[in-house]
Every structure is written in structure tokens, then in C-alpha cells.
PDB file of C-alpha atoms in Angstrom:
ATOM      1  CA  UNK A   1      20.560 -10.040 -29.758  1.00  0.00           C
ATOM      2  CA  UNK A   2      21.433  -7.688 -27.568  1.00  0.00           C
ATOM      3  CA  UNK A   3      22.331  -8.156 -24.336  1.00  0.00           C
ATOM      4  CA  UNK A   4      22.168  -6.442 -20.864  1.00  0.00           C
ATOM      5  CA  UNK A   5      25.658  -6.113 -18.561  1.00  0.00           C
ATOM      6  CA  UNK A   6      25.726  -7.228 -15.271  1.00  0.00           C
ATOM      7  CA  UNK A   7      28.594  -7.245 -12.988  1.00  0.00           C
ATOM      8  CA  UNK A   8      28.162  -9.105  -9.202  1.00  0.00           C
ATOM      9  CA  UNK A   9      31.260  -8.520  -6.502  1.00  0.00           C
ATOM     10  CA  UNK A  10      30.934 -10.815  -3.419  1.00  0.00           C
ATOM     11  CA  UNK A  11      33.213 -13.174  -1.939  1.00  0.00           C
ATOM     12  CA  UNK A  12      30.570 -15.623  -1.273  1.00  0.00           C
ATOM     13  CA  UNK A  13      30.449 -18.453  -3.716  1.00  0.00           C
ATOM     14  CA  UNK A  14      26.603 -19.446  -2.738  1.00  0.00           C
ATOM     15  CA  UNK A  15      25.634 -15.370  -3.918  1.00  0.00           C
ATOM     16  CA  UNK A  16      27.579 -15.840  -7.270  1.00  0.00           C
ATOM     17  CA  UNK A  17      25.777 -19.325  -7.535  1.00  0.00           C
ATOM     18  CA  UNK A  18      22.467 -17.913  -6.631  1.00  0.00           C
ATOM     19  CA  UNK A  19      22.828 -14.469  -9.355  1.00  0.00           C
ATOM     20  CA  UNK A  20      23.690 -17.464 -12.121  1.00  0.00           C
ATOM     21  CA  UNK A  21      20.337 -19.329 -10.885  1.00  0.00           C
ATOM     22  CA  UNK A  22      18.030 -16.323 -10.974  1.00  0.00           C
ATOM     23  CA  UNK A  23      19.318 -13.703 -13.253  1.00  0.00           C
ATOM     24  CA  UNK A  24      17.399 -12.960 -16.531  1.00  0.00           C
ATOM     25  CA  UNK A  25      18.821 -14.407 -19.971  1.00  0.00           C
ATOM     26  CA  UNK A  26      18.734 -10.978 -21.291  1.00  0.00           C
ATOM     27  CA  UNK A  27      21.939 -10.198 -18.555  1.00  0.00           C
ATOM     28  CA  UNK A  28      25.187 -11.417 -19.335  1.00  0.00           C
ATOM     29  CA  UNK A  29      26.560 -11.969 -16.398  1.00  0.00           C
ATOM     30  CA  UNK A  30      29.789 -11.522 -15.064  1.00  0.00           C
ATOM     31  CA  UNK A  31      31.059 -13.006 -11.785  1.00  0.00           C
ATOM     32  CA  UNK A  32      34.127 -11.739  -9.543  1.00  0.00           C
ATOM     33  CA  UNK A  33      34.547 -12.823  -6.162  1.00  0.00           C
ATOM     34  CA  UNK A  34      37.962 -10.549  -5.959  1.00  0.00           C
ATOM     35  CA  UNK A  35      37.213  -6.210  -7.185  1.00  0.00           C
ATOM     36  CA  UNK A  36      40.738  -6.585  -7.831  1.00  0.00           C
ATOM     37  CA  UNK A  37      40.105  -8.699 -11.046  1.00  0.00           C
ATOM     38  CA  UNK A  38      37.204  -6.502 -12.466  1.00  0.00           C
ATOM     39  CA  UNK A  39      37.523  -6.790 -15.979  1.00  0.00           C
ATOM     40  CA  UNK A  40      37.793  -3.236 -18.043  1.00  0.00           C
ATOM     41  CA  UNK A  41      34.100  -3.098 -19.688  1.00  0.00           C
ATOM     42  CA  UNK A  42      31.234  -1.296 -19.110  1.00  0.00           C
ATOM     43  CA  UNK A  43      28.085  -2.919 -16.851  1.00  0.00           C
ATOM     44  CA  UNK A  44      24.583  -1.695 -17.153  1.00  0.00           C
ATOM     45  CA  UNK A  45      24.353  -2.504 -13.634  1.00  0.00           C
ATOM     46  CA  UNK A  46      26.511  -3.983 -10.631  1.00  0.00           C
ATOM     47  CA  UNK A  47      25.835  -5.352  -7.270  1.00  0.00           C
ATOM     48  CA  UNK A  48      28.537  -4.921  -4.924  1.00  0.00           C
ATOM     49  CA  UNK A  49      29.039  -6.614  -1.119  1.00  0.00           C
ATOM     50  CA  UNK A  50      30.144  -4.494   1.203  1.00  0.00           C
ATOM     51  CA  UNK A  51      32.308  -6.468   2.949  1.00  0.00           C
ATOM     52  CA  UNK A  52      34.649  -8.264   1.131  1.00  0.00           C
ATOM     53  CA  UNK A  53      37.938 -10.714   1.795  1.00  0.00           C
ATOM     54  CA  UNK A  54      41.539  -9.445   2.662  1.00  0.00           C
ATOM     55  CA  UNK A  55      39.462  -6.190   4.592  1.00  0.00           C
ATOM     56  CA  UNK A  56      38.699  -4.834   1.123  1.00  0.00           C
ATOM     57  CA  UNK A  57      35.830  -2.300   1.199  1.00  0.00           C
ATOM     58  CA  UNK A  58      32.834  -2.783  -0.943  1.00  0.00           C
ATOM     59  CA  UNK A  59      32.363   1.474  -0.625  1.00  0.00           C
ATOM     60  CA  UNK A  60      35.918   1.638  -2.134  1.00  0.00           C
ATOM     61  CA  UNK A  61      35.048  -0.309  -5.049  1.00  0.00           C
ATOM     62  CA  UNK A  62      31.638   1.823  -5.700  1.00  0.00           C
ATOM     63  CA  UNK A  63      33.456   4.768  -5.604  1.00  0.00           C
ATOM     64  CA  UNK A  64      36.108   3.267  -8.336  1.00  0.00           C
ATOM     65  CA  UNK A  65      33.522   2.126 -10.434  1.00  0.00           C
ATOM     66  CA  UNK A  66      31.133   5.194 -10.153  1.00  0.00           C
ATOM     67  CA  UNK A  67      34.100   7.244 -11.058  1.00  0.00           C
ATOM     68  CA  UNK A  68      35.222   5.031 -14.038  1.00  0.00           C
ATOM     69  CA  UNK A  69      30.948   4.302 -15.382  1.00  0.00           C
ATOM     70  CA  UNK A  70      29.490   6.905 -14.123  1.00  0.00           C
ATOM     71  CA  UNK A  71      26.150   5.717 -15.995  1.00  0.00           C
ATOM     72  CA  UNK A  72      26.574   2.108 -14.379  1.00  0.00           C
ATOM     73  CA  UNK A  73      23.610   1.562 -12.142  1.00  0.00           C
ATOM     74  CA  UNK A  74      25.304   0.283  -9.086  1.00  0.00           C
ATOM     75  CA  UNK A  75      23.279  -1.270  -6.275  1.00  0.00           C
ATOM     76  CA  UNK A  76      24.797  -2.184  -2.528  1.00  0.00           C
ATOM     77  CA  UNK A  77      24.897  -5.073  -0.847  1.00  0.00           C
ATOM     78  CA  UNK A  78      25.108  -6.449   2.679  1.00  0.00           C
ATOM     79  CA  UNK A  79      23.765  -8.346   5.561  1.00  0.00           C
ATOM     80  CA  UNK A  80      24.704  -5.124   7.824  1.00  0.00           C
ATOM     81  CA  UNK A  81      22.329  -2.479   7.145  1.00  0.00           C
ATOM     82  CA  UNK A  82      24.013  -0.116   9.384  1.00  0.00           C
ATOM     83  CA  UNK A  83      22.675   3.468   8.697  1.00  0.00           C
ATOM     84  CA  UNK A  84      26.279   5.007   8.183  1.00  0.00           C
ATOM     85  CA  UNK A  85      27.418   1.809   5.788  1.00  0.00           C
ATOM     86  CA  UNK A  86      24.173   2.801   3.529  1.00  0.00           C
ATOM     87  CA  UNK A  87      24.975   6.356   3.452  1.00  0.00           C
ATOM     88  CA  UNK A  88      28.414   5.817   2.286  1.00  0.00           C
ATOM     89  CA  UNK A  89      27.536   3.449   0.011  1.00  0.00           C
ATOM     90  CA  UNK A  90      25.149   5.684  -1.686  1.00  0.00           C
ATOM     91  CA  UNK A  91      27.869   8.801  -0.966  1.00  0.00           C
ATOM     92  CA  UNK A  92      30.429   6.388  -3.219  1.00  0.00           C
ATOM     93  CA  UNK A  93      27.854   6.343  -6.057  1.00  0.00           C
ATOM     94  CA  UNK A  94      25.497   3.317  -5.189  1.00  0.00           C
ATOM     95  CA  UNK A  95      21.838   4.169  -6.456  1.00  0.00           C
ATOM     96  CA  UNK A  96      20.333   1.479  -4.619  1.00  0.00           C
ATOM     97  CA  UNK A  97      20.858  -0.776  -1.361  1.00  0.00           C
ATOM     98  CA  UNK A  98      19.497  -3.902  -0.546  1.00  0.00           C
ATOM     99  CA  UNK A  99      19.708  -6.428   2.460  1.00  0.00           C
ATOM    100  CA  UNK A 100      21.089  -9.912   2.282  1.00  0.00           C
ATOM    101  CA  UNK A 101      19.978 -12.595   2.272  1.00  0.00           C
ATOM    102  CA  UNK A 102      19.030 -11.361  -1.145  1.00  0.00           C
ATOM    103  CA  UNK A 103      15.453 -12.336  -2.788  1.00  0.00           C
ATOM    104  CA  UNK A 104      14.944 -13.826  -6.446  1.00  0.00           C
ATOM    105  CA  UNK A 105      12.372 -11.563  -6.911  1.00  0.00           C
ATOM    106  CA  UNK A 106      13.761  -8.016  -5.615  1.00  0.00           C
ATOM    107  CA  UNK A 107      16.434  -8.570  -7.439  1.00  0.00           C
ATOM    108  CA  UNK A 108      14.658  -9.578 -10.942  1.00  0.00           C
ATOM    109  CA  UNK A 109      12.312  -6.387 -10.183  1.00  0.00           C
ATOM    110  CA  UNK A 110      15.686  -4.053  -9.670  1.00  0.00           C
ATOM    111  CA  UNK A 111      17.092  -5.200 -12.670  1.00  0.00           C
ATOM    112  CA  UNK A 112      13.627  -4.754 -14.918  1.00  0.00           C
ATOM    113  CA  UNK A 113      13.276  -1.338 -13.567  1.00  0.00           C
ATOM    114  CA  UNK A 114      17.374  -0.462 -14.156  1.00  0.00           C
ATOM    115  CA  UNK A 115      15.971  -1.262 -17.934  1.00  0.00           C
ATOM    116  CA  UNK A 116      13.255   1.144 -17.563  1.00  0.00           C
ATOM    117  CA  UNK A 117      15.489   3.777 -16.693  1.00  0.00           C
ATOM    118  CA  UNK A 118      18.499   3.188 -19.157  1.00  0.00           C
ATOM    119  CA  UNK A 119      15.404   3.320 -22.102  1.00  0.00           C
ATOM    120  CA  UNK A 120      14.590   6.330 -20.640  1.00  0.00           C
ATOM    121  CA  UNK A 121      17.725   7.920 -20.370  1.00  0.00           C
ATOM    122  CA  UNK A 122      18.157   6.733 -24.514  1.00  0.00           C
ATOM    123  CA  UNK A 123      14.605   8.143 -24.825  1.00  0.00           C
ATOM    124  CA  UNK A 124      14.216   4.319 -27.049  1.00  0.00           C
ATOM    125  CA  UNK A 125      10.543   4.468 -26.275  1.00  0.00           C
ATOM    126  CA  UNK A 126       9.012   7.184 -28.613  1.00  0.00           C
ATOM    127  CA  UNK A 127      11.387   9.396 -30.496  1.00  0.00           C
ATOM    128  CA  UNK A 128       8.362  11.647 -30.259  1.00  0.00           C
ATOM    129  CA  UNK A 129       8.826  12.350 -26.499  1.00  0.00           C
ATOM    130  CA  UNK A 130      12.793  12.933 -26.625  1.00  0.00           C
ATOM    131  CA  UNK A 131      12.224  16.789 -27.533  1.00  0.00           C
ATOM    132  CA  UNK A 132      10.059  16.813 -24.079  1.00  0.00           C
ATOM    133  CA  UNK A 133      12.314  14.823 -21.313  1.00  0.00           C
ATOM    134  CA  UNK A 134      15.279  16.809 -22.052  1.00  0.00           C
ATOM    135  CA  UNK A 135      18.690  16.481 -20.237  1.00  0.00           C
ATOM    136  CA  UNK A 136      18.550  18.548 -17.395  1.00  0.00           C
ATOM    137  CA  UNK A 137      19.401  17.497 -13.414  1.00  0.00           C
ATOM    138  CA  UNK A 138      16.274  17.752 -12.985  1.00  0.00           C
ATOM    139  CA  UNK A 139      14.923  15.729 -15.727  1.00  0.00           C
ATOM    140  CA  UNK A 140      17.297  13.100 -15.291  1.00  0.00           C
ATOM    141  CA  UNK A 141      15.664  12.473 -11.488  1.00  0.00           C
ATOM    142  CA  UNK A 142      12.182  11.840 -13.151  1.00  0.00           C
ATOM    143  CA  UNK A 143      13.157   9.268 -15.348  1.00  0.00           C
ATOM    144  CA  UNK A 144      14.726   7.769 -12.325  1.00  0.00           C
ATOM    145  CA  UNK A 145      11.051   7.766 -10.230  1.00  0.00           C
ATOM    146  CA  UNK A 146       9.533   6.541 -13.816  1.00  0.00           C
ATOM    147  CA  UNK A 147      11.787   3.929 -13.995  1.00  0.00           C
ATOM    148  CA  UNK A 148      11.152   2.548 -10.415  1.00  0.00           C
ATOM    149  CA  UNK A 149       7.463   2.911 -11.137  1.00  0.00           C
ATOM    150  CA  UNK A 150       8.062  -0.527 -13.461  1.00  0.00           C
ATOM    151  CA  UNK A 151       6.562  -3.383 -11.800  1.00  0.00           C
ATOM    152  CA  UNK A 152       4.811  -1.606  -9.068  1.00  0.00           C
ATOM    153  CA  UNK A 153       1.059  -2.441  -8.682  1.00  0.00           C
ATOM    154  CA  UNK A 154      -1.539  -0.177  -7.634  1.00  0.00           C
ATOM    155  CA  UNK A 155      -2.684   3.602  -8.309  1.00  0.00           C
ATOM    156  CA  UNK A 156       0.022   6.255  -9.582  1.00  0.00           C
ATOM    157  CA  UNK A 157      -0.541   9.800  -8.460  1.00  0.00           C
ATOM    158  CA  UNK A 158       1.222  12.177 -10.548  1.00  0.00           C
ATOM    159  CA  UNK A 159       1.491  15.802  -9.891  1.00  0.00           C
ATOM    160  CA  UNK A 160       2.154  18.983 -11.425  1.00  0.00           C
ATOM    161  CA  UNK A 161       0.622  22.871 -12.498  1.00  0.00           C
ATOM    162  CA  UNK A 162      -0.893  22.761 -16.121  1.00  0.00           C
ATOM    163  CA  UNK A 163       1.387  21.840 -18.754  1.00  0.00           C
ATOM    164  CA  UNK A 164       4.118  20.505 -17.331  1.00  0.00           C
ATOM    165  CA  UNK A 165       3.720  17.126 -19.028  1.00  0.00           C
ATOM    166  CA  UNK A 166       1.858  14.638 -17.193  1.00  0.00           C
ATOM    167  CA  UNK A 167       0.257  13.009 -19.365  1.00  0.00           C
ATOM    168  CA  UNK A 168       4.224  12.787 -21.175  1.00  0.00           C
ATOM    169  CA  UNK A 169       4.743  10.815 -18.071  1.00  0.00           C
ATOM    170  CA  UNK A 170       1.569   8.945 -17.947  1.00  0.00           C
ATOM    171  CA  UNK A 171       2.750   7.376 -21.663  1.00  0.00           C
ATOM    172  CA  UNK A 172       5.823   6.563 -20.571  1.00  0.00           C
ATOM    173  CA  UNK A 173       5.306   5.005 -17.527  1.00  0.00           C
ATOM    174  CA  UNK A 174       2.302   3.176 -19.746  1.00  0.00           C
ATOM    175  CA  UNK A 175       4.871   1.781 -22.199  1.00  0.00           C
ATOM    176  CA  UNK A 176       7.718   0.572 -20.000  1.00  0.00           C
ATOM    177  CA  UNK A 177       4.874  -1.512 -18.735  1.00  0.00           C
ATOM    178  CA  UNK A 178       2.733  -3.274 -21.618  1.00  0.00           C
ATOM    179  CA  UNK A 179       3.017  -1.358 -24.637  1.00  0.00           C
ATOM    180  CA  UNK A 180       0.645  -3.344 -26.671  1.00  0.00           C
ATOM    181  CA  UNK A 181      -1.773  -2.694 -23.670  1.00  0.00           C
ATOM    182  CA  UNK A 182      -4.998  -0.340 -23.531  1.00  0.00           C
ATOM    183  CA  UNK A 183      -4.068   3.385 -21.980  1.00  0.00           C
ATOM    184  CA  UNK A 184      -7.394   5.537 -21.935  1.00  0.00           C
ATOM    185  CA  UNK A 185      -6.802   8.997 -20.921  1.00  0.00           C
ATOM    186  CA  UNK A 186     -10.313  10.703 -19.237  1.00  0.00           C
ATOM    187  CA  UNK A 187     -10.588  14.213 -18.471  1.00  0.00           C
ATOM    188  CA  UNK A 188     -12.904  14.072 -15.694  1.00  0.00           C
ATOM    189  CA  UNK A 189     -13.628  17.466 -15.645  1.00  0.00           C
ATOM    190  CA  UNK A 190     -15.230  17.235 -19.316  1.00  0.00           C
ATOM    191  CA  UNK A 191     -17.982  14.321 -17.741  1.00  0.00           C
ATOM    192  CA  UNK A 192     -21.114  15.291 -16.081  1.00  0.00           C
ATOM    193  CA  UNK A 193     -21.899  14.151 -12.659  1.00  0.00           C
ATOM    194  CA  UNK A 194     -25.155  12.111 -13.042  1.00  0.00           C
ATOM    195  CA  UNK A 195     -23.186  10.557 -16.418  1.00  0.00           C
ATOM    196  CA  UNK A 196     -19.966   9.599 -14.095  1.00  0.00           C
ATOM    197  CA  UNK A 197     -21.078   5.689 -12.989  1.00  0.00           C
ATOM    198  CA  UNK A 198     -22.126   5.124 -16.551  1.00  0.00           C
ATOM    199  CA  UNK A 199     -18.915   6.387 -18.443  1.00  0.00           C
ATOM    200  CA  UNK A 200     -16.267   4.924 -15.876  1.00  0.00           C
ATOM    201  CA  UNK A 201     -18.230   1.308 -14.948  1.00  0.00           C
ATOM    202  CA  UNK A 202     -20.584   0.867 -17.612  1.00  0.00           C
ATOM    203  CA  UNK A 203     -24.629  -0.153 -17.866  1.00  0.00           C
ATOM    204  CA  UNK A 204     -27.016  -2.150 -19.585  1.00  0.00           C
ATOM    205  CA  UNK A 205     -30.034  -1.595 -22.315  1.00  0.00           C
ATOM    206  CA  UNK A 206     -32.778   0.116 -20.934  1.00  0.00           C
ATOM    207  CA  UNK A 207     -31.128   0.351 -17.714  1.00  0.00           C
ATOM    208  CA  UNK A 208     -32.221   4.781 -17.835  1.00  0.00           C
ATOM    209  CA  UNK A 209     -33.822   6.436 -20.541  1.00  0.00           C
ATOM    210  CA  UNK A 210     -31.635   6.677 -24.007  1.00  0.00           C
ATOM    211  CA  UNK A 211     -29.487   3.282 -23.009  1.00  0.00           C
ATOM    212  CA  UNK A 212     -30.138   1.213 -26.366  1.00  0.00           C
ATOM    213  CA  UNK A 213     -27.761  -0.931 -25.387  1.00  0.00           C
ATOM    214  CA  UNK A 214     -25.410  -2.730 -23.238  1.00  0.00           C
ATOM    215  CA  UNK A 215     -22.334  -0.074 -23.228  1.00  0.00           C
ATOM    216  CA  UNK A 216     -18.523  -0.888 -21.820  1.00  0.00           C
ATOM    217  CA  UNK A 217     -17.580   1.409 -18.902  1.00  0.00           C
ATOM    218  CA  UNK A 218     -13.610   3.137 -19.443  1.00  0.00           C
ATOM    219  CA  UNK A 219     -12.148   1.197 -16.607  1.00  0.00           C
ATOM    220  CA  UNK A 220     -13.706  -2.092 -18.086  1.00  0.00           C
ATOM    221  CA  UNK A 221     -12.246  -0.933 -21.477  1.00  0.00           C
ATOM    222  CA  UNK A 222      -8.349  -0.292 -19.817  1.00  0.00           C
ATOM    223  CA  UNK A 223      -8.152  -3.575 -18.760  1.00  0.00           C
ATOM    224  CA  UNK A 224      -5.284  -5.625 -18.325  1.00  0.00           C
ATOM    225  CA  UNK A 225      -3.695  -1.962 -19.144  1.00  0.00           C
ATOM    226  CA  UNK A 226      -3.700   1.711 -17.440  1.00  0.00           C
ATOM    227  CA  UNK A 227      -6.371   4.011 -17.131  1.00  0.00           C
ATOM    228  CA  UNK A 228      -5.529   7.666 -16.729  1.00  0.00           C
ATOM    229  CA  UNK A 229      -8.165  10.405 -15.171  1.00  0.00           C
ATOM    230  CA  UNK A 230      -7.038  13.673 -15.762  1.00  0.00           C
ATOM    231  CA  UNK A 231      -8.342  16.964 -13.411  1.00  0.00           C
ATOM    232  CA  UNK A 232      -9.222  13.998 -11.280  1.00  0.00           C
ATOM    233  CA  UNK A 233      -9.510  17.151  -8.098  1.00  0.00           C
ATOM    234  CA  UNK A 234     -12.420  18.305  -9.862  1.00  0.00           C
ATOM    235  CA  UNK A 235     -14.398  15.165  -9.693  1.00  0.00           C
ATOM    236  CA  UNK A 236     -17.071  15.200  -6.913  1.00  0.00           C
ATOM    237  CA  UNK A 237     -16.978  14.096  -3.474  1.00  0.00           C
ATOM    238  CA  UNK A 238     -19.652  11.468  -4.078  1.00  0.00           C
ATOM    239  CA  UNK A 239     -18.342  10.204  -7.279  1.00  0.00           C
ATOM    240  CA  UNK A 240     -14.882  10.630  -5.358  1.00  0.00           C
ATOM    241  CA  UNK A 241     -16.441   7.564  -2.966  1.00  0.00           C
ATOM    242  CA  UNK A 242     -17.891   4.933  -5.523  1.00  0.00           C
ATOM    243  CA  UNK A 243     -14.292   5.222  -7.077  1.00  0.00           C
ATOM    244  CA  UNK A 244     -12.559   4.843  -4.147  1.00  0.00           C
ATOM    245  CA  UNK A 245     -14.858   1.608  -3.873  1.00  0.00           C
ATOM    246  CA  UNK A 246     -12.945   0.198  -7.398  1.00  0.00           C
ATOM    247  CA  UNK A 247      -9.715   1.690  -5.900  1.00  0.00           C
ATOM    248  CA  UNK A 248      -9.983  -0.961  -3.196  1.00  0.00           C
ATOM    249  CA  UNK A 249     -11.810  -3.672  -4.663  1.00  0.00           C
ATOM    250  CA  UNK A 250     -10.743  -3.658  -8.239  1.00  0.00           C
ATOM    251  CA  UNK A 251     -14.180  -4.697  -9.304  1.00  0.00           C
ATOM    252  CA  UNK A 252     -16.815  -3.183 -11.394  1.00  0.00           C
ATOM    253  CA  UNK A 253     -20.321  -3.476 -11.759  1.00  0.00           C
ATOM    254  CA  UNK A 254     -22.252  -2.086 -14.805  1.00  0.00           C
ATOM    255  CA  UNK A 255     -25.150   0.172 -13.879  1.00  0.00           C
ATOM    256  CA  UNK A 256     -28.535  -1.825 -13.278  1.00  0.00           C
ATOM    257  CA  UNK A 257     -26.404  -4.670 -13.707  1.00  0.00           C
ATOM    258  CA  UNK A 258     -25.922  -7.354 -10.661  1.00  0.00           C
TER     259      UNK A 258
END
């Protein structure tokens, strides 16, 4: 099976012990209190403290690493979140930074969305969408806000003039998640006004002329996955405000239903 790398520098035994606690069994893990004694193989990811013993400087050993893996996600760490230490760090090469003490959580979500992006980046998802991310600077720095998209709850706003390839992104950002998941894709401009409450939450039989029956609104149908409204700027100020009222509550009611 294969296995993620994972490389943690700190001179603080209870860190090491706590990364061996809480990192996931996909991550081989590889421990090193001294940078000195970094063994010669390339990490998928590495968390470096930025102060380490014998005055050795955790930007020093960023920059080495960046220089020798430059496609090693490296993330910074300390309990002094100084605003010139974090600029350095991420001057050195760091991607990341995050404050000590360190959380089980953050750290399992920064290593599920370092996943995310090295997928990307191998475009492992869908060969069908390598011809469309490309290799560019650019490119490369949208996979990177895709990748930290992993994990996040809540709505997604994705912009961009016609064609670009938003939905591309909408998929993508869809499949790092769930792939097995619903994704319904709605052009909003294509639904009529007075049709909007029944097509997005639903209604029951004979609840307006020419409902036979009980009918599943599209946001009941994408649960549990991602629902994506396309042209949503052309949907109207009123139906703007009873989906605003799902936005919030995350609860739907059919129409005529209670």
C-alpha cells in the first residue's frame, strides 16, 4: 500500500510523541529531533520548529530542504508567531505556518488537504481533466486554493468570465471530497422564477396545479454531497432571499409541505 512521507524536526520529545499519537496510518512517519541527522529521502510533507537546540535555525533548515525537495510541502512551526519569523519562514520555502501548542485536528486537516494538492498536482483524479489544469504558475496556485478547500465546510464561491473552467474546478474540488457522493450542477439561469422553490426545495401532490406527485427538490437530491448553481448572479433578488434562508439554516421544506 502506498504510503504518504512525513518528516517532523523539533527538539521537543512531547511534539515527536504527540505527531506518533495523532498522525494518520497512511503517513510514515519519520522523527528527528536534530536537522543535522535528516535522512536523504524525499517527504511529501515536513513540519519544522523554528527554534531548535545548539541555536540551530528552523528557517535554515526550510531553506535546505526547499532547495533539495522543492515539491516537499513544508509547514512552520513555533510558539513565537512573530510577524518577521513567519515571513522568513515562508521566504525559506515554508507553505504553511502554524502556532504551537499544535492541535490534533489542524494538523490531521493540513495533512488531508497536502493530499489534495499532491493529487492535483499528479492530476490522479480524472485523467480527463489533466489536458485542462495545465502546468503553468498560474495553474499551479489554483490547485493550491483547491487543495485547501478539502475539509472546509460551508458555501464555495468560485469566480471567473465564461469559459474559464469552473465547473473543471467545481468537479475537482467535488472529488477530493466524497467522490462516490451526489454533485448536481443547476444552471439557474435556465429555471423560471415562479418554478425556483419547487426545483431547488421540492413539493408535494396536488400542492399547485400539474403536481401529480410528491417530487425531490435539487438541494434535497445533493445531499450528503455538493450542489453547484451555475449563473447563480442571474437568479432574482427574491429567490436570492429564500436561498439565503437554506444558506443559513441548512434546512429545507418542500412546497405546501410543513
Amino acid at each position: 500500500d502506498f504510503n504518504w512521507q512525513l518528516l517532523v524536526v523539533d527538539d521537543d520529545p512531547l511534539i515527536l510523541k504527540t505527531f506518533s499519537l495523532i498522525v494518520p496510518d497512511n503517513w510514515e512517519l519519520t522523527l528527528c529531533e536534530d536537522p543535522r541527522k535528516i535522512p536523504h529521502k524525499i517527504f511529501h510533507a515536513a513540519f519544522i520548529d523554528q527554534h531548535l537546540k545548539d541555536n540551530l535555525s528552523g528557517v535554515s533548515v526550510i531553506e535546505q530542504l526547499s532547495q533539495k525537495f522543492p515539491h516537499t510541502e513544508i509547514i512552520g512551526i513555533s510558539g513565537d508567531l512573530t510577524r518577521d519569523l513567519m515571513e522568513d519562514a515562508l521566504k525559506a520555502g515554508a507553505t504553511r505556518f502554524l502556532a504551537k501548542p499544535l492541535n490534533a485536528e489542524e494538523i490531521r486537516l493540513t495533512l488531508s488537504k497536502i493530499e489534495a494538492l499532491q493529487l492535483l498536482k499528479d492530476a490522479q483524479f480524472q485523467r480527463q481533466y489533466e489536458y485542462y489544469l495545465g502546468e503553468s504558475p498560474a495553474t499551479q496556485e489554483l490547485k493550491k486554493s483547491i487543495s485547501r478547500l478539502k475539509g472546509e465546510p460551508g458555501p464555495i464561491l468560485i469566480e471567473g468570465e465564461s469559459g474559464v473552467g469552473k465547473e473543471i474546478v467545481v468537479r475537482l474540488i467535488h472529488l477530493q471530497e466524497a467522490p462516490s457522493s451526489p454533485l448536481i450542477a443547476v444552471n439557474v439561469a435556465a429555471i423560471p422564477d415562479n418554478l425556483f422553490e419547487s426545483e431547488f426545495f421540492g413539493h408535494s401532490k396536488g400542492s399547485f396545479t400539474g403536481a401529480q406527485q410528491n417530487k425531490m427538490g435539487l438541494i434535497e437530491a445533493a445531499n450528503d454531497g455538493d450542489l453547484f448553481l451555475d449563473y447563480i448572479e442571474t437568479l432574482s433578488v427574491q429567490n436570492q432571499v429564500k436561498l439565503l434562508r437554506f444558506l443559513a439554516t441548512e434546512e429545507v421544506r418542500r412546497v405546501a409541505e410543513n
